[in-house]
CSV table of C-alpha atoms in Angstrom, one decimal:
chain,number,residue,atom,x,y,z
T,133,UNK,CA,99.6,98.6,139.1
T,134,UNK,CA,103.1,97.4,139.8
T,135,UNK,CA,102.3,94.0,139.1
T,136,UNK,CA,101.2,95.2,135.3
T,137,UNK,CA,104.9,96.2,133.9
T,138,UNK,CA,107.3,95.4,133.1
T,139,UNK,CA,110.0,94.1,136.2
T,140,UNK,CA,112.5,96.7,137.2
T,141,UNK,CA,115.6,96.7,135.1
T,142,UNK,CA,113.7,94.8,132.0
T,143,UNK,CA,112.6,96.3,128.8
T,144,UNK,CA,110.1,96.0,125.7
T,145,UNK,CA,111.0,96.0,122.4
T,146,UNK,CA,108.4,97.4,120.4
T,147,UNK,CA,107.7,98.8,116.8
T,148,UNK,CA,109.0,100.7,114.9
T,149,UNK,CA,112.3,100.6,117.0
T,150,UNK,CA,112.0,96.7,117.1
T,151,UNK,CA,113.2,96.8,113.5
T,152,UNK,CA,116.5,97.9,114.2
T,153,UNK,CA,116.5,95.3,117.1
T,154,UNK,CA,115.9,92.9,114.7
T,155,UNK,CA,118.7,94.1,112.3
T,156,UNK,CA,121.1,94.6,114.5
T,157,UNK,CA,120.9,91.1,115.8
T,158,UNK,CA,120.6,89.3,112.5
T,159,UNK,CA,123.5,91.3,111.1
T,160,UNK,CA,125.8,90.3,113.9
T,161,UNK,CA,124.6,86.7,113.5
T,162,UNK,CA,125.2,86.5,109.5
T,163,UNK,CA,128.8,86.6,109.5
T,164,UNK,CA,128.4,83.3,111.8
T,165,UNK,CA,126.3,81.4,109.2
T,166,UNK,CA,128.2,82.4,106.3
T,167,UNK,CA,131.4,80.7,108.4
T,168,UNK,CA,129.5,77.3,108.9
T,169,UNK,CA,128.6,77.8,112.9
T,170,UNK,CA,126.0,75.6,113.1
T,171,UNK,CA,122.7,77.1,115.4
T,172,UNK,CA,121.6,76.0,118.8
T,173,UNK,CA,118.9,76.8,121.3
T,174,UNK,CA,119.6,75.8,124.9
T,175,UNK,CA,117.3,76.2,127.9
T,176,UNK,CA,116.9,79.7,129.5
T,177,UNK,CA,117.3,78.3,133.2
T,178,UNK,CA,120.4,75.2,133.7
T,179,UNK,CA,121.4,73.3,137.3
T,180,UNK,CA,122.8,76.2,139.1
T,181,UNK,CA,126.2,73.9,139.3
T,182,UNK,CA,126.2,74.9,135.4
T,183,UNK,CA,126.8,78.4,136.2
T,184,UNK,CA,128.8,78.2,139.6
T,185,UNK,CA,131.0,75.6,138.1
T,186,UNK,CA,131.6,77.3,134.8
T,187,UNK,CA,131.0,80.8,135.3
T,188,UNK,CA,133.2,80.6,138.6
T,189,UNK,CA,133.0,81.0,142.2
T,190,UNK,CA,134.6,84.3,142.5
T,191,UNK,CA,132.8,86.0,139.9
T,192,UNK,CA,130.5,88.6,140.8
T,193,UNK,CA,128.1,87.1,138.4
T,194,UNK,CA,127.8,83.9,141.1
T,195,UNK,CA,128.1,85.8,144.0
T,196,UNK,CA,125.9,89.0,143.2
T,197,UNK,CA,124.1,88.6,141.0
T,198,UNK,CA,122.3,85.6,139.7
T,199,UNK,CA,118.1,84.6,139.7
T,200,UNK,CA,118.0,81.3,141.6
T,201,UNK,CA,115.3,79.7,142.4
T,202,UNK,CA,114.1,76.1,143.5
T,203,UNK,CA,111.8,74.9,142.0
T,204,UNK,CA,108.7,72.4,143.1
T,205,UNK,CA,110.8,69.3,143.1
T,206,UNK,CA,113.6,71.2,145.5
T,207,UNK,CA,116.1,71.3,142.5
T,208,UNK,CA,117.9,74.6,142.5
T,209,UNK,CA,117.8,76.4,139.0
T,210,UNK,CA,119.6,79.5,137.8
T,211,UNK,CA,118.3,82.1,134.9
T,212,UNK,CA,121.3,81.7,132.5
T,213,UNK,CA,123.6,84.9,133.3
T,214,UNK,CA,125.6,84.7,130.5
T,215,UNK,CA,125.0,81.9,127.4
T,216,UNK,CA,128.5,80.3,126.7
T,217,UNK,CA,128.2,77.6,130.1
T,218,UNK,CA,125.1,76.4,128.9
T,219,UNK,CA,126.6,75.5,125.3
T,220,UNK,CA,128.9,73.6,126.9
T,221,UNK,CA,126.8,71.5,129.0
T,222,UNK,CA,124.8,70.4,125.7
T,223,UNK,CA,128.4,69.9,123.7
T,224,UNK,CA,129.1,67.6,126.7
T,225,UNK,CA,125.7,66.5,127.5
T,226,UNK,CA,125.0,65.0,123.5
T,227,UNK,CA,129.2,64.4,123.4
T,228,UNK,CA,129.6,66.2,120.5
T,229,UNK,CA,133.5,66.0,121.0
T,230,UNK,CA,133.2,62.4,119.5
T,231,UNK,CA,132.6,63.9,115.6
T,232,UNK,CA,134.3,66.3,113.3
T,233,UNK,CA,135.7,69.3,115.3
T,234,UNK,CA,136.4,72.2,115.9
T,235,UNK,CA,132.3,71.5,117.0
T,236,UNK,CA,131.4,75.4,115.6
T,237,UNK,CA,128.1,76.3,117.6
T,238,UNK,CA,126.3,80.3,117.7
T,239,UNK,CA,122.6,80.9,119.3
T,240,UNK,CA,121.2,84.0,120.5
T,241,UNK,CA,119.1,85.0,123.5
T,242,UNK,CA,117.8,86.4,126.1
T,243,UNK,CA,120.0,86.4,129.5
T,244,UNK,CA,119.6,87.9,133.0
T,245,UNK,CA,121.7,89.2,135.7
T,246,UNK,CA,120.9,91.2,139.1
T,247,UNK,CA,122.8,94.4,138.9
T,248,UNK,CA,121.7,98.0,139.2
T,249,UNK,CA,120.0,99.2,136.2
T,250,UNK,CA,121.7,102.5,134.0
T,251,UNK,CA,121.9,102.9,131.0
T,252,UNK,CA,123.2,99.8,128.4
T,253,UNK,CA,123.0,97.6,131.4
T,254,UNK,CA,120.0,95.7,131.7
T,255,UNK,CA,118.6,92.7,134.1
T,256,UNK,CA,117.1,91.0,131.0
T,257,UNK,CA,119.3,91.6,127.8
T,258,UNK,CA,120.4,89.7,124.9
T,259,UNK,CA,123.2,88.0,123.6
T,260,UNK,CA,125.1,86.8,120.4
T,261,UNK,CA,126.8,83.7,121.5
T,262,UNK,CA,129.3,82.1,119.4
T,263,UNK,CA,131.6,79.1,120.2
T,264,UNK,CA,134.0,76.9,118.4
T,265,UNK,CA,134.7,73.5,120.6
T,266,UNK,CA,137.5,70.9,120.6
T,267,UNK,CA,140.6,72.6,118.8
T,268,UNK,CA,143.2,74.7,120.0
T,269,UNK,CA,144.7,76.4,117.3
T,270,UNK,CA,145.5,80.1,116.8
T,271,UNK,CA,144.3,80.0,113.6
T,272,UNK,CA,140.6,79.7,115.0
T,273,UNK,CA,141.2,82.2,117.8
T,274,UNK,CA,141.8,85.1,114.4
T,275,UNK,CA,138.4,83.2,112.6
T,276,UNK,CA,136.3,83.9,115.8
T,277,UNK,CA,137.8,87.3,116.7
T,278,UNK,CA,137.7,88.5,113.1
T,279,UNK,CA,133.8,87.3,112.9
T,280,UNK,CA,133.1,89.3,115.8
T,281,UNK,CA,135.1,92.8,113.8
T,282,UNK,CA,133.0,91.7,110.9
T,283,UNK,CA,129.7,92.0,112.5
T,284,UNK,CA,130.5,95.5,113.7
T,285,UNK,CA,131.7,96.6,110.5
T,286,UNK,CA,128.7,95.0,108.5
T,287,UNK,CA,126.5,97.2,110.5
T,288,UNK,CA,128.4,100.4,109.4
T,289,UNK,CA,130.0,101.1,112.8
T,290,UNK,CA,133.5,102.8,112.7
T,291,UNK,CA,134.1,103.8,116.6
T,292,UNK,CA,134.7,100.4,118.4
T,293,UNK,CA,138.1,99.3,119.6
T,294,UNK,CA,139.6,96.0,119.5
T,295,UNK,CA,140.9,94.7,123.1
T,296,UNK,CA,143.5,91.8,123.0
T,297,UNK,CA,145.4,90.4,125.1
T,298,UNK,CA,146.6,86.7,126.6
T,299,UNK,CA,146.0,85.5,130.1
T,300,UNK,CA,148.3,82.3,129.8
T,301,UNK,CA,147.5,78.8,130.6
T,302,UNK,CA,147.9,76.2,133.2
T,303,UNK,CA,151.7,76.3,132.3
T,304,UNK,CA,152.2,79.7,133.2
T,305,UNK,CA,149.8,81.1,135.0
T,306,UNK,CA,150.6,79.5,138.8
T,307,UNK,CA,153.7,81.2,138.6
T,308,UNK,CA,152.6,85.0,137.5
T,309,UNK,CA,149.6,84.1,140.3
T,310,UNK,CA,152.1,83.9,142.9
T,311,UNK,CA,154.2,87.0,141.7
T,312,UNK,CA,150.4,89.0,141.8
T,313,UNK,CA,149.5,87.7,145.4
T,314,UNK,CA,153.1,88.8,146.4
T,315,UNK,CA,152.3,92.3,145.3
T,316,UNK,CA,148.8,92.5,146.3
T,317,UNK,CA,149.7,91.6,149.7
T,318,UNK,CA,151.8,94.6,150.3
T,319,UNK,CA,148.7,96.8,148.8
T,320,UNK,CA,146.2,98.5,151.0
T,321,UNK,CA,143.1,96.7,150.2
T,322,UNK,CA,139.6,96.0,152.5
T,323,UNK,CA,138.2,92.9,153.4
T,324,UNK,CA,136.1,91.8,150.6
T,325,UNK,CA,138.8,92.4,148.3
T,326,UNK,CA,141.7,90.2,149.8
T,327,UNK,CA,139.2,87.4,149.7
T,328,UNK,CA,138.2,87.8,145.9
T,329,UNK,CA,142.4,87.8,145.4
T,330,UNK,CA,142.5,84.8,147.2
T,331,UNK,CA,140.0,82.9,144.9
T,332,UNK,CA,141.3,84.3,141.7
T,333,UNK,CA,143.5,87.3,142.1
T,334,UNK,CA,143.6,88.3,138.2
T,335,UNK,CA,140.2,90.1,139.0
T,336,UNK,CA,141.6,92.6,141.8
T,337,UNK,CA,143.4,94.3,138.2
T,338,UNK,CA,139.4,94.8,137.0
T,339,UNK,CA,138.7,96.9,140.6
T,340,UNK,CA,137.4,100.0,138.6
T,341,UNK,CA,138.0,101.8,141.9
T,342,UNK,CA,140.2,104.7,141.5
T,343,UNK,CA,142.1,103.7,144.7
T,344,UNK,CA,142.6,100.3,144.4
T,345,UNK,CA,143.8,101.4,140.4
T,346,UNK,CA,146.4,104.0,142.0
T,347,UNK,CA,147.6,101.1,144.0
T,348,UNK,CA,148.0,98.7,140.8
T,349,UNK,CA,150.7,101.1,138.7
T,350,UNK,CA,153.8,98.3,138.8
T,351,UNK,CA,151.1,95.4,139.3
T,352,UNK,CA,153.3,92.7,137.1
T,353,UNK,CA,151.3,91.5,133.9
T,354,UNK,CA,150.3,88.4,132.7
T,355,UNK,CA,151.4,89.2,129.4
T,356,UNK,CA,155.1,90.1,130.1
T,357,UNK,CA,155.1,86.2,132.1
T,358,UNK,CA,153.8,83.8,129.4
T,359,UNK,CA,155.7,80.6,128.6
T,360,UNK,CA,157.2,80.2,125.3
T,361,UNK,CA,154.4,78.0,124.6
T,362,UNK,CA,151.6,80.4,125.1
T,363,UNK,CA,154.1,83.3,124.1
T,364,UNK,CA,154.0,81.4,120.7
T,365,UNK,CA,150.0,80.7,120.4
T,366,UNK,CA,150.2,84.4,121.1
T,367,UNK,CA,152.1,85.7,118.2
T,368,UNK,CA,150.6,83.1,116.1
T,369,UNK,CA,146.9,84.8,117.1
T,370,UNK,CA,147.8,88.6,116.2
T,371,UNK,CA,150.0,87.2,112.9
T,372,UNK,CA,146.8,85.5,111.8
T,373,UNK,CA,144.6,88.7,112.6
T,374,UNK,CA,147.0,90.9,110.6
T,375,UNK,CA,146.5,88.7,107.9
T,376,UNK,CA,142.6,89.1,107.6
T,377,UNK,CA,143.1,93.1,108.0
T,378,UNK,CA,142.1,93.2,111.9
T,379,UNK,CA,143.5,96.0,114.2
T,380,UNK,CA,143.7,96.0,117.4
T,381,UNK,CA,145.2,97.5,120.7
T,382,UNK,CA,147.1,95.5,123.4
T,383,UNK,CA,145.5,95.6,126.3
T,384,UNK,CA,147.5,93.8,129.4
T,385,UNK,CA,144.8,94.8,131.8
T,386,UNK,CA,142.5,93.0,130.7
T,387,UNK,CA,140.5,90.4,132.8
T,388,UNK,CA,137.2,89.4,131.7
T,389,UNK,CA,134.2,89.1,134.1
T,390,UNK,CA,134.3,85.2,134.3
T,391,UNK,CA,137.1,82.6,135.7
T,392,UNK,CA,137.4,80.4,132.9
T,393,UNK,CA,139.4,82.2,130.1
T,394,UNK,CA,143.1,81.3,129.3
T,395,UNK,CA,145.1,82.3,126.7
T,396,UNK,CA,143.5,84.8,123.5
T,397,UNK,CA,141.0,87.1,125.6
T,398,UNK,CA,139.8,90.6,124.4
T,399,UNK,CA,136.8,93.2,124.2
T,400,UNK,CA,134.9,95.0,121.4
T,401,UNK,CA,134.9,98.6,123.3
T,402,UNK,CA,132.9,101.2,121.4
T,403,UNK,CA,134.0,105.1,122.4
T,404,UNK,CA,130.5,106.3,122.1
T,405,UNK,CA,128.9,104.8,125.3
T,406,UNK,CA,130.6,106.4,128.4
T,407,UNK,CA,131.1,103.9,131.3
T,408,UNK,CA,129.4,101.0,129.9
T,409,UNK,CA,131.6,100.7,126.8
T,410,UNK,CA,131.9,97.0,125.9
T,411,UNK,CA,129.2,96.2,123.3
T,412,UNK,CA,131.0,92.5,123.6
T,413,UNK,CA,134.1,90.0,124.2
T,414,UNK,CA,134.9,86.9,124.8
T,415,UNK,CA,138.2,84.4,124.5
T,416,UNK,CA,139.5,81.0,125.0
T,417,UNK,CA,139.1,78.6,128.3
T,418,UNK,CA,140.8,75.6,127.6
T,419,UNK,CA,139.4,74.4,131.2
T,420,UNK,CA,135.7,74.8,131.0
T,421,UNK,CA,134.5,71.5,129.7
T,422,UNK,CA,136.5,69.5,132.0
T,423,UNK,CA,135.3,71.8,134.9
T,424,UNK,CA,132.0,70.5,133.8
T,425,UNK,CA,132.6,67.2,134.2
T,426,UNK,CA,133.5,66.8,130.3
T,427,UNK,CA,136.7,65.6,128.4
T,428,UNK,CA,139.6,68.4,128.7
T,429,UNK,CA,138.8,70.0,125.3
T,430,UNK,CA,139.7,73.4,124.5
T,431,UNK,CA,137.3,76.1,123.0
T,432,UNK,CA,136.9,79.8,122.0
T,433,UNK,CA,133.8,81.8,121.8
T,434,UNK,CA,132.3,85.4,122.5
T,435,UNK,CA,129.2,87.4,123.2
T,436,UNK,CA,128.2,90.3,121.9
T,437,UNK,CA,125.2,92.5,123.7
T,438,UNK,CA,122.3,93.0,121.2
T,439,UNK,CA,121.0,96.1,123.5
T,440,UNK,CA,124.4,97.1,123.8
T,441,UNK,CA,125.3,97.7,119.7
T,442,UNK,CA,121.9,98.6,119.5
T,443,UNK,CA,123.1,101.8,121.8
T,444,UNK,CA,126.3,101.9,119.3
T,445,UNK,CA,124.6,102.3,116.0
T,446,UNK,CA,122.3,105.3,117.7
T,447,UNK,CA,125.7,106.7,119.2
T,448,UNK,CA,127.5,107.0,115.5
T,449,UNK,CA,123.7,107.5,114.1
T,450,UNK,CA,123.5,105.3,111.8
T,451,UNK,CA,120.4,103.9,109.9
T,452,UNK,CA,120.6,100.1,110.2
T,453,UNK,CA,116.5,98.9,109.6
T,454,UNK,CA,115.6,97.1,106.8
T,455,UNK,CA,112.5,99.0,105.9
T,456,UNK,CA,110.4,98.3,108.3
T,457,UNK,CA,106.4,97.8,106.9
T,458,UNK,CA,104.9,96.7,103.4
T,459,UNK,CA,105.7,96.8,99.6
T,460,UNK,CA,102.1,96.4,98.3
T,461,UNK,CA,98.3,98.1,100.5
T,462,UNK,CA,94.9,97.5,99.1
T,463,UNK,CA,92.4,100.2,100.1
T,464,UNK,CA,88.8,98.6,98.9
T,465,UNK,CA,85.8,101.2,99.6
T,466,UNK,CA,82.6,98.7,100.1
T,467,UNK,CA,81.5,95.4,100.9
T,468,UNK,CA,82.4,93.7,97.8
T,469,UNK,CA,86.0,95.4,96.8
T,470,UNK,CA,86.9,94.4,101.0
T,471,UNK,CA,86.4,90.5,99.3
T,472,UNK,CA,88.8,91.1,96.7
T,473,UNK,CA,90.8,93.1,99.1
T,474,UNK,CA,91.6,90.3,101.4
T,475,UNK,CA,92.0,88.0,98.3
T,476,UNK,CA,94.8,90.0,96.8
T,477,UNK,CA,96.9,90.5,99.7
T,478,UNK,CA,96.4,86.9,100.4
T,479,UNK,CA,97.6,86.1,96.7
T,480,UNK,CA,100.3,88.9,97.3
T,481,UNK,CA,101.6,87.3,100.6
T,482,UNK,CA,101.8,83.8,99.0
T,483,UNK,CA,104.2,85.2,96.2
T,484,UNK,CA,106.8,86.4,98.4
T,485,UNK,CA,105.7,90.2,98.4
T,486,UNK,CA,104.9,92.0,102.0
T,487,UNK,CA,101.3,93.9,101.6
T,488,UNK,CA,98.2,94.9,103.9
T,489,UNK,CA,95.0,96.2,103.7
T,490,UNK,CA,92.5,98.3,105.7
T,491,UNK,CA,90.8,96.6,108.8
T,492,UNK,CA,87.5,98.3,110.2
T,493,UNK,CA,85.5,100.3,108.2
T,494,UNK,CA,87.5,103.5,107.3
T,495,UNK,CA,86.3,105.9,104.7
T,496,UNK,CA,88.8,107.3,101.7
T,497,UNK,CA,90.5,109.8,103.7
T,498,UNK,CA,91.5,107.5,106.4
T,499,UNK,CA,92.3,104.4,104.6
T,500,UNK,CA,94.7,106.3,102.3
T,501,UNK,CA,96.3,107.7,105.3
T,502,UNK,CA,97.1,104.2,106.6
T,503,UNK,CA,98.4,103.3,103.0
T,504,UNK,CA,100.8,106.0,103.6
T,505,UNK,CA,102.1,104.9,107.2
T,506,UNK,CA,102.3,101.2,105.7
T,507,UNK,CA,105.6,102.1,104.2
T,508,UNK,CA,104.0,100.8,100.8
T,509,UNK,CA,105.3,102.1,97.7
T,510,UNK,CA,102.3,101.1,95.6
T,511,UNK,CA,98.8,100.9,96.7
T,512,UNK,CA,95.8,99.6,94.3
T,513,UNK,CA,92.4,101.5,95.7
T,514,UNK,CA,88.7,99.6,94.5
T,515,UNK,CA,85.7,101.6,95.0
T,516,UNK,CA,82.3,100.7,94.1
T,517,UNK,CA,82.6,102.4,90.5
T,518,UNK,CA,85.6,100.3,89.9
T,519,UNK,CA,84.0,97.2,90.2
T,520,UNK,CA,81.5,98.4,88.6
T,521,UNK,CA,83.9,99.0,85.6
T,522,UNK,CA,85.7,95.8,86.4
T,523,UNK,CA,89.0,97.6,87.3
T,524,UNK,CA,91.1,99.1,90.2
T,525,UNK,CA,92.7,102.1,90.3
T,526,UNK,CA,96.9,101.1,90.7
T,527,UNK,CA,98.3,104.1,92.4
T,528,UNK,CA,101.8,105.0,93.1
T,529,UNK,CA,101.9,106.9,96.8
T,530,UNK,CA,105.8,108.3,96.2
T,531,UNK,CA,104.7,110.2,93.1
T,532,UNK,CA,100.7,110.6,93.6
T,533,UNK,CA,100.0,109.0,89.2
T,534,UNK,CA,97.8,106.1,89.0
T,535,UNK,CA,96.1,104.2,86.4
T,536,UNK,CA,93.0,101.5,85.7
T,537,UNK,CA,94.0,97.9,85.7
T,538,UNK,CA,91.7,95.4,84.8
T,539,UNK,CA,90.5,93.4,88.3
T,540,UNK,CA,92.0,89.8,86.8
T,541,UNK,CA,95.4,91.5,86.3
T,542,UNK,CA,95.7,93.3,89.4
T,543,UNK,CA,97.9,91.0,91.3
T,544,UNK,CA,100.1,90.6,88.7
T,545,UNK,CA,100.8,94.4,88.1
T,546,UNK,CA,100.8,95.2,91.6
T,547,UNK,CA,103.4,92.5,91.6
T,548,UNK,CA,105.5,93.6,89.1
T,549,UNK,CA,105.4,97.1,90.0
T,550,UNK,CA,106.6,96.5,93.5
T,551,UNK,CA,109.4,94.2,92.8
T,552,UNK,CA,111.1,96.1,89.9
């Protein structure tokens, strides 16, 4: 039967719990339309050179743990493993850098990685992509920092931490990279290590290893080597995030899991997840688009795991679905009531309100119990007598009264009654 579920490491999202899916990821995407990101799809697989190129060579995303394939005309294609390189490619492929910018982009989607399945850490998951293209200005870097925050706290969660910190720029950064290669050569580290230091040593300081930590106490820090340029952009960030009432914690360890961020770079960390504690994160790489063959423009974006604040809202227990199910159910006993039935939720639908009905032939007894799963605060019920009377009975299924309406009127009192 293997062949029959899902692949290892992938999920289903089904009802009733895809409600709260569903919430969760349109709260975390409203803040981003009410700020004027415009919305994008891009493909699910991109030119593996997308991903190696942007994403980076020394990543373990491009080393480990990316789905490449070639496909039937020998091109080699990659399963996007994070979201952000693919935006890029379509800001450079349509050259949106020619009109108004910052170029403010969000999508959301599905993306997939190889890694070993626990919990909150998925081969298949979904992200919350958000990008703002072609300005470098600290004012942005607070906007898209403060959007992420706002998403979070429209969903009700209080136990996430803001990570911040800045990894420099091209002005800085060559010199702090030759103070950190000068201390890691001194450390005890194995093979596979020294070479990730020598393709980007800034990653050896995200070794969750407890020995190679030990080994990393008076590891010098980006932060305490930044030019007075970046030094400036720096101050100019958290001023701006004091000013819209966001808190956060300085975090000088900080290295993100991809090569291409400089300056602003931080983590949403919630305390209620145990090892895999960033629900998202992001910051600015100034190099990307020209790494992609693009004009040197700057940009700042972040992702945020769906699955992962989905885990969040259980862990603080909060109740985040919009009522999942129907306002209005129509329970006809008979041939004939079924007709008007399926006419009235029709007419019901087509005005905006949600409503159902019976299908198959179920008797009183079992059609009111599917009224009652529905969700429905109001159900009208039309048995043969009824029509025979030219009425149906409007019932309300919180309190148990119900009254005769006249057939003709029904929709509009079902109507009313539901949207009061």
């Amino acid at each position: 039967m293997s062949g029959m579920t899902a692949p290892k490491g992938a999920f289903d999202v089904l009802p009733p719990d895809s409600a709260r899916f569903l919430a969760v990821r349109d709260t975390l995407t409203a803040p981003l339309r009410r700020a004027g990101y415009g919305y994008v799809e891009t493909p699910v697989f991109e030119h593996t050179e997308v991903f190696s190129r942007g994403v980076g060579e020394s990543t373990d995303v491009v080393t480990k743990e990316m789905y490449t394939f070639d496909d039937r005309g020998g091109r080699s294609l990659t399963l996007r493993p994070e979201l952000t390189a693919g935006l890029v490619r379509a800001f450079i492929e349509h050259r949106l850098h020619t009109g108004a910018l910052p170029v403010k982009l969000w999508t959301v989607g599905s993306a997939f990685r190889y890694e070993r399945p626990q919990a909150g850490r998925y081969r298949h998951f979904t992200q919350v992509d958000m990008e703002a293209l072609g300005v470098d200005d600290p004012a942005l870097d607070a906007e898209v920092v403060a959007l992420g925050v706002q998403g979070f706290r429209d969903l009700g969660l209080t136990d996430f931490e803001l990570l911040l910190t800045s990894l420099g720029d091209a002005t800085c950064r060559p010199q702090y990279r030759e103070l950190l290669v000068a201390h890691l050569e001194k450390l005890d580290l194995d093979e596979e290590t020294r070479r990730r230091a020598e393709i980007n040593p800034l990653r050896v300081l995200d070794d969750k290893r407890p020995e190679v930590q030990a080994q990393l106490d008076d590891a010098p820090l980006m932060v305490d080597h930044l030019s007075d340029s970046t030094r400036a952009h720096y101050d100019a960030v958290r001023q701006h995030l004091t000013d819209l009432g966001v808190t956060w914690t300085e975090a000088p360890r900080l290295v993100r899991g991809l090569d291409y961020y400089t300056k602003t770079t931080f983590e949403f960390v919630h305390h209620g997840l145990g090892a895999q504690s960033a629900i998202g994160g992001g910051g600015r790489y100034d190099g990307l688009s020209a790494a992609l063959g693009g004009p040197d423009v700057s940009g700042i974006g972040y992702a945020v795991g769906v699955d992962r604040t989905l885990l969040a809202v259980q862990a603080e227990g909060l109740d985040v679905a919009a009522s999942a199910g129907v306002q209005a159910f129509v329970v006809p006993l008979g041939a004939e009531a079924k007709r008007l039935a399926v006419r009235l939720v029709g007419q019901l639908r087509a005005a905006g309100v949600s409503a159902d009905t019976v299908y198959g032939d179920l008797r009183l007894k079992g059609a009111m119990k599917a009224a009652d799963r529905s969700g429905a605060t109001h159900a009208v019920v039309v048995g043969e007598r009824d029509l025979a009377d030219g009425v149906g009975q409007l019932k309300d299924l919180r309190t148990g009264e119900q009254r005769a309406v006249p057939v003709g009127e029904l929709f509009q009192a079902l109507k009313d009654v539901v949207t009061a």
